mmCIF file of N, CA and C in Angstrom:
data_model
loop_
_atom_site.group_PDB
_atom_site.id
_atom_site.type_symbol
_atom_site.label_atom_id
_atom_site.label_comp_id
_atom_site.label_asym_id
_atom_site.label_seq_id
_atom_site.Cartn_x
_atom_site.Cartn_y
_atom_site.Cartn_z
ATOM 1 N N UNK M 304 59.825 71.400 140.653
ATOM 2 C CA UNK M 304 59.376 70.145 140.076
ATOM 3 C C UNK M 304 59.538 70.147 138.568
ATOM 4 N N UNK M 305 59.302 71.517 137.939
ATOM 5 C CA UNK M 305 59.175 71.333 136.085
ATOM 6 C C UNK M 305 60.679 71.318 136.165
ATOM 7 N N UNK M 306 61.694 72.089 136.540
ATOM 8 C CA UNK M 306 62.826 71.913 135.808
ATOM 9 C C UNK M 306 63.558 70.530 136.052
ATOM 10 N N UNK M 307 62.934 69.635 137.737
ATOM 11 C CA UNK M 307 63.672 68.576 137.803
ATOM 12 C C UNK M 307 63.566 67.304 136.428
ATOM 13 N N UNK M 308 62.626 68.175 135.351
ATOM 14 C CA UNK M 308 61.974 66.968 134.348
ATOM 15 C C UNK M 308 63.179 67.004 133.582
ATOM 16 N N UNK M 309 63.392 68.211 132.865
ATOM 17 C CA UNK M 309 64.290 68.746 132.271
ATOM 18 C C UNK M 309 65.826 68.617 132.488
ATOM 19 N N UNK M 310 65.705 67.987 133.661
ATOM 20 C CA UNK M 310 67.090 68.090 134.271
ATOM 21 C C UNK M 310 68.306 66.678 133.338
ATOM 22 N N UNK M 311 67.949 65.709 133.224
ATOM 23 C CA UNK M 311 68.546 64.401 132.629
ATOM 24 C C UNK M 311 69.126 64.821 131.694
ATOM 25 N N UNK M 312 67.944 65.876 130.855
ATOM 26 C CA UNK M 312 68.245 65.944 128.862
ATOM 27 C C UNK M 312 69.339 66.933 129.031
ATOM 28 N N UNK M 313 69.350 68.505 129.808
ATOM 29 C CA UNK M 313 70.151 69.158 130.334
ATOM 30 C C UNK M 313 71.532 69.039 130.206
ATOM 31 N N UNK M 314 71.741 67.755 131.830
ATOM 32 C CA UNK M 314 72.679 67.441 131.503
ATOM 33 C C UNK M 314 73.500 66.220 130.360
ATOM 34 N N UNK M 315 72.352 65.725 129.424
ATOM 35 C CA UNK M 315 73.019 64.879 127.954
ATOM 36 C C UNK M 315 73.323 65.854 127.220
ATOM 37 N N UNK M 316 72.894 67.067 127.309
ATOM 38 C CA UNK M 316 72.861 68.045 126.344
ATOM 39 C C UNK M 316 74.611 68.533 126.178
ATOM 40 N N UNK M 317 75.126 69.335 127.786
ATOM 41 C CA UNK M 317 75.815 69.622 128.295
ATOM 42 C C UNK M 317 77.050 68.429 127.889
ATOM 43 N N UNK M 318 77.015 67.194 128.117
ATOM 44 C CA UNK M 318 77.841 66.471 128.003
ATOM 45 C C UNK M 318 78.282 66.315 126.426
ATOM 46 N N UNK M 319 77.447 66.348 125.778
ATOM 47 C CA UNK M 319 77.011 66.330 124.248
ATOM 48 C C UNK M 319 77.909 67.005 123.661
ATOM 49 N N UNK M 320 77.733 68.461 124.136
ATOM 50 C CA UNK M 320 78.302 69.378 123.920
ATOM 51 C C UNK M 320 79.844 69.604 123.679
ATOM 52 N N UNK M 321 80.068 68.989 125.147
ATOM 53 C CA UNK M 321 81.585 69.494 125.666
ATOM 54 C C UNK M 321 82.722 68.115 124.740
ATOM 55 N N UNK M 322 81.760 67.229 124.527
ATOM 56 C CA UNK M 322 82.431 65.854 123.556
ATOM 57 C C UNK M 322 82.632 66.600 122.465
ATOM 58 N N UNK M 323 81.720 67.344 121.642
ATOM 59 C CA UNK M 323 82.167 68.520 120.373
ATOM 60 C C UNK M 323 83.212 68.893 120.495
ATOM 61 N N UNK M 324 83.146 69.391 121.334
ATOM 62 C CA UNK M 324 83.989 70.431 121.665
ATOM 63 C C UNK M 324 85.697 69.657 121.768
ATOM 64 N N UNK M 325 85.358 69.096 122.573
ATOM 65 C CA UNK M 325 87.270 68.042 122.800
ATOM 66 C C UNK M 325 87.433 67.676 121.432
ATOM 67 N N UNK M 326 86.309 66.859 120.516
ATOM 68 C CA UNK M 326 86.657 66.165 119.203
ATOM 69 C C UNK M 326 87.272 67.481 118.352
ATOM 70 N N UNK M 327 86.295 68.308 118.213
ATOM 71 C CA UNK M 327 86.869 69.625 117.361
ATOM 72 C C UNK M 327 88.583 70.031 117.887
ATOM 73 N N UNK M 328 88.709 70.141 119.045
ATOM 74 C CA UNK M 328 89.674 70.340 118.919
ATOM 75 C C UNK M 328 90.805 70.189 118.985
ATOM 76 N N UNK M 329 90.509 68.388 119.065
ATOM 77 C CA UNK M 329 91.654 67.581 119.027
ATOM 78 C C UNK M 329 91.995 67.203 117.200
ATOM 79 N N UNK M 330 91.271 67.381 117.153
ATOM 80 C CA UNK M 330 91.276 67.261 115.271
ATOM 81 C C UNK M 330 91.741 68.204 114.606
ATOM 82 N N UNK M 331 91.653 69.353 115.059
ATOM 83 C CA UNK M 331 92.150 70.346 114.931
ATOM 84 C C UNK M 331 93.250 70.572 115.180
ATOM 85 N N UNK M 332 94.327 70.221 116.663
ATOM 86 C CA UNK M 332 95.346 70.046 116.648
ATOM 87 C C UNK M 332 95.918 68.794 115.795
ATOM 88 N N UNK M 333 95.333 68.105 115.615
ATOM 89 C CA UNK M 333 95.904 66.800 114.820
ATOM 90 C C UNK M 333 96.229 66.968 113.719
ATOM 91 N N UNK M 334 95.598 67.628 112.956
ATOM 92 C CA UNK M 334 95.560 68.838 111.889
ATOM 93 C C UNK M 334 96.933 69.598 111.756
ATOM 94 N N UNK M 335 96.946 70.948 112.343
ATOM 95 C CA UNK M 335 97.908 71.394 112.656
ATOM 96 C C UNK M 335 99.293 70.839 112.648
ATOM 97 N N UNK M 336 99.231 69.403 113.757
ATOM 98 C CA UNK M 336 100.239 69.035 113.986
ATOM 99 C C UNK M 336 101.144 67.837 112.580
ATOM 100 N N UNK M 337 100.135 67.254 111.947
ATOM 101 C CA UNK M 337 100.334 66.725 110.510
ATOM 102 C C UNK M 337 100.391 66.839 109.365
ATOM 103 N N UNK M 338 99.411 67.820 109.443
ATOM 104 C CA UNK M 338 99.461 68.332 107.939
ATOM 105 C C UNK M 338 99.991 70.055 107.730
ATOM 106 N N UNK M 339 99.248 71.440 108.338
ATOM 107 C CA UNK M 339 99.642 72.057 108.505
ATOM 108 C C UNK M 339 98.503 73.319 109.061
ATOM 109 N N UNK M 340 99.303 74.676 109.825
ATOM 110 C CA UNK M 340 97.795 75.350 110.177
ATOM 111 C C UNK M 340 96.774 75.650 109.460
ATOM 112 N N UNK M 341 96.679 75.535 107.712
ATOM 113 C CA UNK M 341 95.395 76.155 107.396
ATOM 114 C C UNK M 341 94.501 75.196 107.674
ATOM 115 N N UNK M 342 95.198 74.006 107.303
ATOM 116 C CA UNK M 342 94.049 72.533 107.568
ATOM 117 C C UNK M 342 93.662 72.349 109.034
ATOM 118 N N UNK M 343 94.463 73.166 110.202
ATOM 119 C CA UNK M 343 93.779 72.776 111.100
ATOM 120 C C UNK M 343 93.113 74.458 111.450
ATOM 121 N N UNK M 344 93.493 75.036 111.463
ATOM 122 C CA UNK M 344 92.359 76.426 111.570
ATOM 123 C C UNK M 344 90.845 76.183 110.850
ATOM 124 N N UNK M 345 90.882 75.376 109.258
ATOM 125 C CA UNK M 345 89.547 75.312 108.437
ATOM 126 C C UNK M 345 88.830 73.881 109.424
ATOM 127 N N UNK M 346 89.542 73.097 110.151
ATOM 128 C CA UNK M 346 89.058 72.125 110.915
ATOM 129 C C UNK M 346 88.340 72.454 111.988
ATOM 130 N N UNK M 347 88.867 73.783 112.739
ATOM 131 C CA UNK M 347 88.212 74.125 113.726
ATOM 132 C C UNK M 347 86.989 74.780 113.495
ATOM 133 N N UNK M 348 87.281 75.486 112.219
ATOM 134 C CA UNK M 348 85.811 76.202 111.835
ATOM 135 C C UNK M 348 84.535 75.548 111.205
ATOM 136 N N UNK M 349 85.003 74.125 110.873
ATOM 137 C CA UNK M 349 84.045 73.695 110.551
ATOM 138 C C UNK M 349 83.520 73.072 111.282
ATOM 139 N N UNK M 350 84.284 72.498 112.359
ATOM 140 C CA UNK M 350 83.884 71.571 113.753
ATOM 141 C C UNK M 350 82.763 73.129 114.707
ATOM 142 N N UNK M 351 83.860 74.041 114.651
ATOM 143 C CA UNK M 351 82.865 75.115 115.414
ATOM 144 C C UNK M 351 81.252 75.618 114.818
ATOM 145 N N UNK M 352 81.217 75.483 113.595
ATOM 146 C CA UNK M 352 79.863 75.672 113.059
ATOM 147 C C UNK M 352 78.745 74.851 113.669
ATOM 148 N N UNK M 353 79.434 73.148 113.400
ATOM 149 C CA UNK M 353 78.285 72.695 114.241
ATOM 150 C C UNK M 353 78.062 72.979 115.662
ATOM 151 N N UNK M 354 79.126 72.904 116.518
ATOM 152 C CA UNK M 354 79.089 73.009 117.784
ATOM 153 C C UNK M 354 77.835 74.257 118.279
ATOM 154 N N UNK M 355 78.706 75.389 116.864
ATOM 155 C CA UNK M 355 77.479 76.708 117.658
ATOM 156 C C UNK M 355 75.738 76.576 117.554
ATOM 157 N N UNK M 356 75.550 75.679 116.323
ATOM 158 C CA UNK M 356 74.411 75.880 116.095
ATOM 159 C C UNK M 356 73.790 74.741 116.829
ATOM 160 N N UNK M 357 74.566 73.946 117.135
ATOM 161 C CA UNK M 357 73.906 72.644 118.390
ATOM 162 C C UNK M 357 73.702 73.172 119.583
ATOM 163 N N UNK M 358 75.276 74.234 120.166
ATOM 164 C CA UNK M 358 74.314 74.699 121.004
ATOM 165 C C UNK M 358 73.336 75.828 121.095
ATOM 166 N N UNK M 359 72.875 75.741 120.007
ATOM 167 C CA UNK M 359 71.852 76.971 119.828
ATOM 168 C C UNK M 359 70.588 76.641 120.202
ATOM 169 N N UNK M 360 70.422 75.145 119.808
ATOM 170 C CA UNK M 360 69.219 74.215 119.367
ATOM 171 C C UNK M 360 69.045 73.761 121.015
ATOM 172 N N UNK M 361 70.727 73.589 121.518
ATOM 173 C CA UNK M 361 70.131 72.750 122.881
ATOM 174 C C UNK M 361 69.385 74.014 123.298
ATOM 175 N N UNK M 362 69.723 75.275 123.605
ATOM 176 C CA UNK M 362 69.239 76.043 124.455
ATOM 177 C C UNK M 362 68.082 76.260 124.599
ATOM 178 N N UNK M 363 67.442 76.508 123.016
ATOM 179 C CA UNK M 363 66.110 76.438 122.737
ATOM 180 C C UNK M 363 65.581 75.188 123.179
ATOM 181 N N UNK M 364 65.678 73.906 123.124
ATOM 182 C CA UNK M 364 64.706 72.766 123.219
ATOM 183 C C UNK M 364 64.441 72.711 124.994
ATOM 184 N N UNK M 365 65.200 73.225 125.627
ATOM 185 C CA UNK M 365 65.501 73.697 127.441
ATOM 186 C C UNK M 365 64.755 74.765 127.872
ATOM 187 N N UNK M 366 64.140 75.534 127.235
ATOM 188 C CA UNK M 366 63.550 76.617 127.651
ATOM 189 C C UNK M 366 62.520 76.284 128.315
ATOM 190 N N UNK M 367 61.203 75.374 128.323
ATOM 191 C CA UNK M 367 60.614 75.071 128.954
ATOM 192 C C UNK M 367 60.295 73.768 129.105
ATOM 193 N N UNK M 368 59.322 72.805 130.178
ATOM 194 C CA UNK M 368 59.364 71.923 130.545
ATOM 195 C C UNK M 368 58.086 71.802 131.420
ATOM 196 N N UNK M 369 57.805 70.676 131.158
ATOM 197 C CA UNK M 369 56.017 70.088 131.906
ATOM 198 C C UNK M 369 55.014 69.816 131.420
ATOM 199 N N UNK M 370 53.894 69.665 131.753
ATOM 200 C CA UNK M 370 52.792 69.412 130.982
ATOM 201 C C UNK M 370 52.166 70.834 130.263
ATOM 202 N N UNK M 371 52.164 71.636 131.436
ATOM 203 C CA UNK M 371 51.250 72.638 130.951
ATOM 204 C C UNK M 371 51.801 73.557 130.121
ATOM 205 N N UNK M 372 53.030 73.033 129.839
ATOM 206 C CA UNK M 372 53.963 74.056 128.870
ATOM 207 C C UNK M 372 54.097 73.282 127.766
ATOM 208 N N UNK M 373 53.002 71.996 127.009
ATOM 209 C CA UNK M 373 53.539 71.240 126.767
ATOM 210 C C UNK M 373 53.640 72.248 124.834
ATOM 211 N N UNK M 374 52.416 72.699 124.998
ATOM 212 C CA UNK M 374 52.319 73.633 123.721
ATOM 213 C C UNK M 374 53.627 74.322 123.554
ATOM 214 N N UNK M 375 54.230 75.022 124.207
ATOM 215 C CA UNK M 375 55.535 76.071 124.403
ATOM 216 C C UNK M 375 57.136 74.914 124.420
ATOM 217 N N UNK M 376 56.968 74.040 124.533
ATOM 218 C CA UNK M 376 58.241 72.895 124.536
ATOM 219 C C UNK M 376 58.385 72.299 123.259
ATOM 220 N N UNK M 377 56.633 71.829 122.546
ATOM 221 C CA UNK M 377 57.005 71.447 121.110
ATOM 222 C C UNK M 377 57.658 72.866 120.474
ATOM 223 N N UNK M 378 56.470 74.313 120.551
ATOM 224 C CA UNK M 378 57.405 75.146 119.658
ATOM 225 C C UNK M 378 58.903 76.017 119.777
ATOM 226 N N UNK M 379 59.122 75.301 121.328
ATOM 227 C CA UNK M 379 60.728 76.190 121.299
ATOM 228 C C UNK M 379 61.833 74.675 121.038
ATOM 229 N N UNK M 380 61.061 73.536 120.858
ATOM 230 C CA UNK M 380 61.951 72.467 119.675
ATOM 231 C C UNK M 380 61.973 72.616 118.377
ATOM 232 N N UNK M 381 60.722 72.541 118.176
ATOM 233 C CA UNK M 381 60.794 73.371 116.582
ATOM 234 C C UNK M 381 61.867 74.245 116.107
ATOM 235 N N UNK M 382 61.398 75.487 116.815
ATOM 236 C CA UNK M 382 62.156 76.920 116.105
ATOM 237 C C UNK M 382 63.422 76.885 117.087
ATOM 238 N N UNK M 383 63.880 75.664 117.696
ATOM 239 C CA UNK M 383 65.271 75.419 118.405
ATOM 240 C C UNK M 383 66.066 75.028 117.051
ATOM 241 N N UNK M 384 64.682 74.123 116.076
ATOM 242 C CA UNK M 384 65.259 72.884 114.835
ATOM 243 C C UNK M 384 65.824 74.167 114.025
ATOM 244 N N UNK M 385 64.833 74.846 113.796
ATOM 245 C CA UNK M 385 64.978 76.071 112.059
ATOM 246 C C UNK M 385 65.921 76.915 112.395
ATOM 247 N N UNK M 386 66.496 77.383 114.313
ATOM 248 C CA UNK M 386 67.390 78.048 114.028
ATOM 249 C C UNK M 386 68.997 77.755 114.076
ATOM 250 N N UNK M 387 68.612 75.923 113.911
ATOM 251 C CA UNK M 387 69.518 75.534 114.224
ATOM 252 C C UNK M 387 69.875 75.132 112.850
ATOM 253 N N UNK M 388 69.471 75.199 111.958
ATOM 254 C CA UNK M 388 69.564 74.711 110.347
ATOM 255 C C UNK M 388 69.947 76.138 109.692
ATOM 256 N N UNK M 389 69.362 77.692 110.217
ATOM 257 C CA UNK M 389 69.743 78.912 109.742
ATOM 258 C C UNK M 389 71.155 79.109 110.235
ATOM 259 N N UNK M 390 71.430 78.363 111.260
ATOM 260 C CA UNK M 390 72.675 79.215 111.552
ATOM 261 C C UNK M 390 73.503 78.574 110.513
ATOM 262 N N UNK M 391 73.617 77.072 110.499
ATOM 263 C CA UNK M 391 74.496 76.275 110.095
ATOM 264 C C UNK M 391 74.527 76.620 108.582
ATOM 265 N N UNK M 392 73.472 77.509 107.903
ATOM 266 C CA UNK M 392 73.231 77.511 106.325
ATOM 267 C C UNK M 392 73.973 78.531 106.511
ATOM 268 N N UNK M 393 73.825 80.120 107.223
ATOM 269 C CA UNK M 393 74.582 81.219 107.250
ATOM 270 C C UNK M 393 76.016 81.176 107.810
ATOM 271 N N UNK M 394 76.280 80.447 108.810
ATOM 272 C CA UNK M 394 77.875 80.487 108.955
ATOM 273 C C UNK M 394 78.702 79.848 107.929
ATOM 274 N N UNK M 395 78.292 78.906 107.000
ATOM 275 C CA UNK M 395 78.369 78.110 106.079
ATOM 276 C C UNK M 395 78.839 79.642 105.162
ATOM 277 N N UNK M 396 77.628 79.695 105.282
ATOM 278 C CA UNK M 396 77.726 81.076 103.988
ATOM 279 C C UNK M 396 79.172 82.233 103.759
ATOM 280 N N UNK M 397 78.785 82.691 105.407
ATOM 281 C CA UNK M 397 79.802 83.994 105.752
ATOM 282 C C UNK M 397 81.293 83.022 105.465
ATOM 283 N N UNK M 398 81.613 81.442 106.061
ATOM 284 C CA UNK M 398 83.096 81.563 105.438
ATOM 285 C C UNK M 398 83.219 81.053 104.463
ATOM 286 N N UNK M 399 82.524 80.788 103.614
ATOM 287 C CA UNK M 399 82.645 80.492 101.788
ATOM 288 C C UNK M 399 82.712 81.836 101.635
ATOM 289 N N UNK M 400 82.399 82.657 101.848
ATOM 290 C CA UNK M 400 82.628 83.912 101.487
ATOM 291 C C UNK M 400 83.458 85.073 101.804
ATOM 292 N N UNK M 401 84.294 84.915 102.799
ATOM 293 C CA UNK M 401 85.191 86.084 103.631
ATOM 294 C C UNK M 401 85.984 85.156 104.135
ATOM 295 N N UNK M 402 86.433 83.863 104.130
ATOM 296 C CA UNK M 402 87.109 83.445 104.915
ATOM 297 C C UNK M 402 87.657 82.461 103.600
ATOM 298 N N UNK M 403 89.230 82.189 103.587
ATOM 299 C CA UNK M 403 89.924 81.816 102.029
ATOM 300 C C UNK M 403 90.115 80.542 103.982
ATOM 301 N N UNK M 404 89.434 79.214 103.126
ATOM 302 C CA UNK M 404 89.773 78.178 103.722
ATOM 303 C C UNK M 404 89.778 77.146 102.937
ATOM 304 N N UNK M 405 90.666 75.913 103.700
ATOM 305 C CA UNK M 405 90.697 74.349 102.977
ATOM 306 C C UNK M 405 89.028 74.013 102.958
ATOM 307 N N UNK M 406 88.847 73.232 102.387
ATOM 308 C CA UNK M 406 87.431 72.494 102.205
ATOM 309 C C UNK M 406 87.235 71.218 102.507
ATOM 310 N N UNK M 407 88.484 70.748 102.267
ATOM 311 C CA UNK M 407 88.737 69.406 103.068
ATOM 312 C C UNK M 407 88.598 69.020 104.609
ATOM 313 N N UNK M 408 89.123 69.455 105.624
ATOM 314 C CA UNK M 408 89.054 69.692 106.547
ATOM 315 C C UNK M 408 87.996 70.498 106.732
ATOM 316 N N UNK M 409 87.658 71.371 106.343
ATOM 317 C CA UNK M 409 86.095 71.801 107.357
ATOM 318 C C UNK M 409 85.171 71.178 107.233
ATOM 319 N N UNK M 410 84.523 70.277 105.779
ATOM 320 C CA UNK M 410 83.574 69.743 105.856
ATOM 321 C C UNK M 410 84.312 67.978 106.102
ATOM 322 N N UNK M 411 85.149 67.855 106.547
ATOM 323 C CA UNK M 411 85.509 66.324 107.084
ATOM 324 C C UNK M 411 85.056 66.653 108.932
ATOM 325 N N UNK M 412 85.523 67.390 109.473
ATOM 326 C CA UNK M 412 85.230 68.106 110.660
ATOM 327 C C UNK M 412 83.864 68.535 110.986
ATOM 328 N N UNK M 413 83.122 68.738 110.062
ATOM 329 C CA UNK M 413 81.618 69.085 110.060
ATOM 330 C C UNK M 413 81.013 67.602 110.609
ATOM 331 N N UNK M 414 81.167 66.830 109.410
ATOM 332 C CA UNK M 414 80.518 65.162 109.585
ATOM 333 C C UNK M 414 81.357 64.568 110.906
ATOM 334 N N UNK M 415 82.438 64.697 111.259
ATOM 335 C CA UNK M 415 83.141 64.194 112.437
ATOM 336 C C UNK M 415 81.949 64.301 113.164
ATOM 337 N N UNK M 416 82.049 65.357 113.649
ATOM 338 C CA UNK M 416 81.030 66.362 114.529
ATOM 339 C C UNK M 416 79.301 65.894 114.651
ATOM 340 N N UNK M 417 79.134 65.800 113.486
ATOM 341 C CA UNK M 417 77.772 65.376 113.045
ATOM 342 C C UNK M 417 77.791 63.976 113.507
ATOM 343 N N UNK M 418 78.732 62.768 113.417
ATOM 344 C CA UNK M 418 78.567 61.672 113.541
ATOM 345 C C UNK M 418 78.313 61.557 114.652
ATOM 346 N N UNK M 419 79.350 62.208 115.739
ATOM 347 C CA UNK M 419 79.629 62.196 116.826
ATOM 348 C C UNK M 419 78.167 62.316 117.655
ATOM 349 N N UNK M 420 77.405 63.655 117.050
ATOM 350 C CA UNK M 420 76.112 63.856 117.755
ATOM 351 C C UNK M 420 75.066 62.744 117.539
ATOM 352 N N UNK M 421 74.832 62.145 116.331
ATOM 353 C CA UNK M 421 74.210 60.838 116.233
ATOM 354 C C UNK M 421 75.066 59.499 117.035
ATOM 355 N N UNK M 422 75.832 59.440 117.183
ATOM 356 C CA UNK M 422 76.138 58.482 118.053
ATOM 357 C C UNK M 422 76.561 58.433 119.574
ATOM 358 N N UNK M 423 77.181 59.244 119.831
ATOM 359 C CA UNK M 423 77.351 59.341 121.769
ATOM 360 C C UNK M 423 76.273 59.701 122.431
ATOM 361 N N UNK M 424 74.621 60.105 122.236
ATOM 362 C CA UNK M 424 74.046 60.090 122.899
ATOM 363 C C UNK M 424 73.629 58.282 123.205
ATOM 364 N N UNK M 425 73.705 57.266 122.760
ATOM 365 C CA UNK M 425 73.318 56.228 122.269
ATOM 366 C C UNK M 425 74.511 55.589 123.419
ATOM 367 N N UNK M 426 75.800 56.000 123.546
ATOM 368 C CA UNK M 426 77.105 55.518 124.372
ATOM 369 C C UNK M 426 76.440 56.313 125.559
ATOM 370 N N UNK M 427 75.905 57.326 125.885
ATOM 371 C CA UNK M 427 75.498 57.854 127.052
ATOM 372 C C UNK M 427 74.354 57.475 127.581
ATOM 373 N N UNK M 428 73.978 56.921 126.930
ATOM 374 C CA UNK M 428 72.642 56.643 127.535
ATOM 375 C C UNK M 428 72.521 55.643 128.060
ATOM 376 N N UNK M 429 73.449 54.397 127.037
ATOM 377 C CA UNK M 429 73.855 52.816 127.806
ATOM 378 C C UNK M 429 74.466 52.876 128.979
ATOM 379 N N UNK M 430 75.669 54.144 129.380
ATOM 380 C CA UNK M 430 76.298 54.241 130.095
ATOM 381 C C UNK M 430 75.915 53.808 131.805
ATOM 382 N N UNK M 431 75.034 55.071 131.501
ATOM 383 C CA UNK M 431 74.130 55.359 132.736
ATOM 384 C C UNK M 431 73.155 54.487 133.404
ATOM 385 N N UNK M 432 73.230 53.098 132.870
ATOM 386 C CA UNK M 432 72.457 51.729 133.576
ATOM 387 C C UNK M 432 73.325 50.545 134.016
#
């Protein structure tokens, strides 16, 4: 019964996801294919930053479900939120720092990404009525 609650967001989550995922890396080839590979390699990495730390956040906000868990659902959304803001500050970090990339393309690919998550849950949700 608790996980059938959980089950809807699950699968928006899942769908959410895998839309990242096609956008990143169709942009990425688009990239590649127009301009040239560094712009689409720094496209993928910046599209992949968000992707990882979204799904970091979905996993955490899924962990539990129901009433009586209701204490344990706000705080694994929470610390789903902070470790989903640490990753994105530290992967950020590690390739400004070890990784010689365009800047253009990763942070155009970042907001792609970002837009994308503010808006297709909104197309998915109309969908489904």
């Amino acid at each position: 019964m608790v996980s059938t609650l959980t089950r809807p967001g699950r699968k928006l989550a899942k769908r959410l996801l895998l839309l990242q995922v096609c956008v990143v890396l169709a942009t990425a080839i688009l990239m590649v294919t127009t301009i040239n590979v560094d712009w689409g390699i720094s496209a993928l990495i910046g599209g992949g930053i968000f992707v990882v730390a979204n799904a970091a956040f979905a996993l955490c906000a899924f962990l539990f479900s129901g009433a009586r868990a209701a204490k344990l659902v706000v705080a694994s959304f929470y610390s789903g939120e902070v470790l989903k803001i640490l990753l994105t500050v530290v992967l950020f970090s590690v390739v400004y720092l070890y990784a010689e990339v365009e800047l253009v393309p990763l942070k155009l690919t970042y907001l792609l990404v970002l837009g994308i998550n503010i808006l297709a849950p909104v197309l998915f949700i109309n969908n489904n009525k």
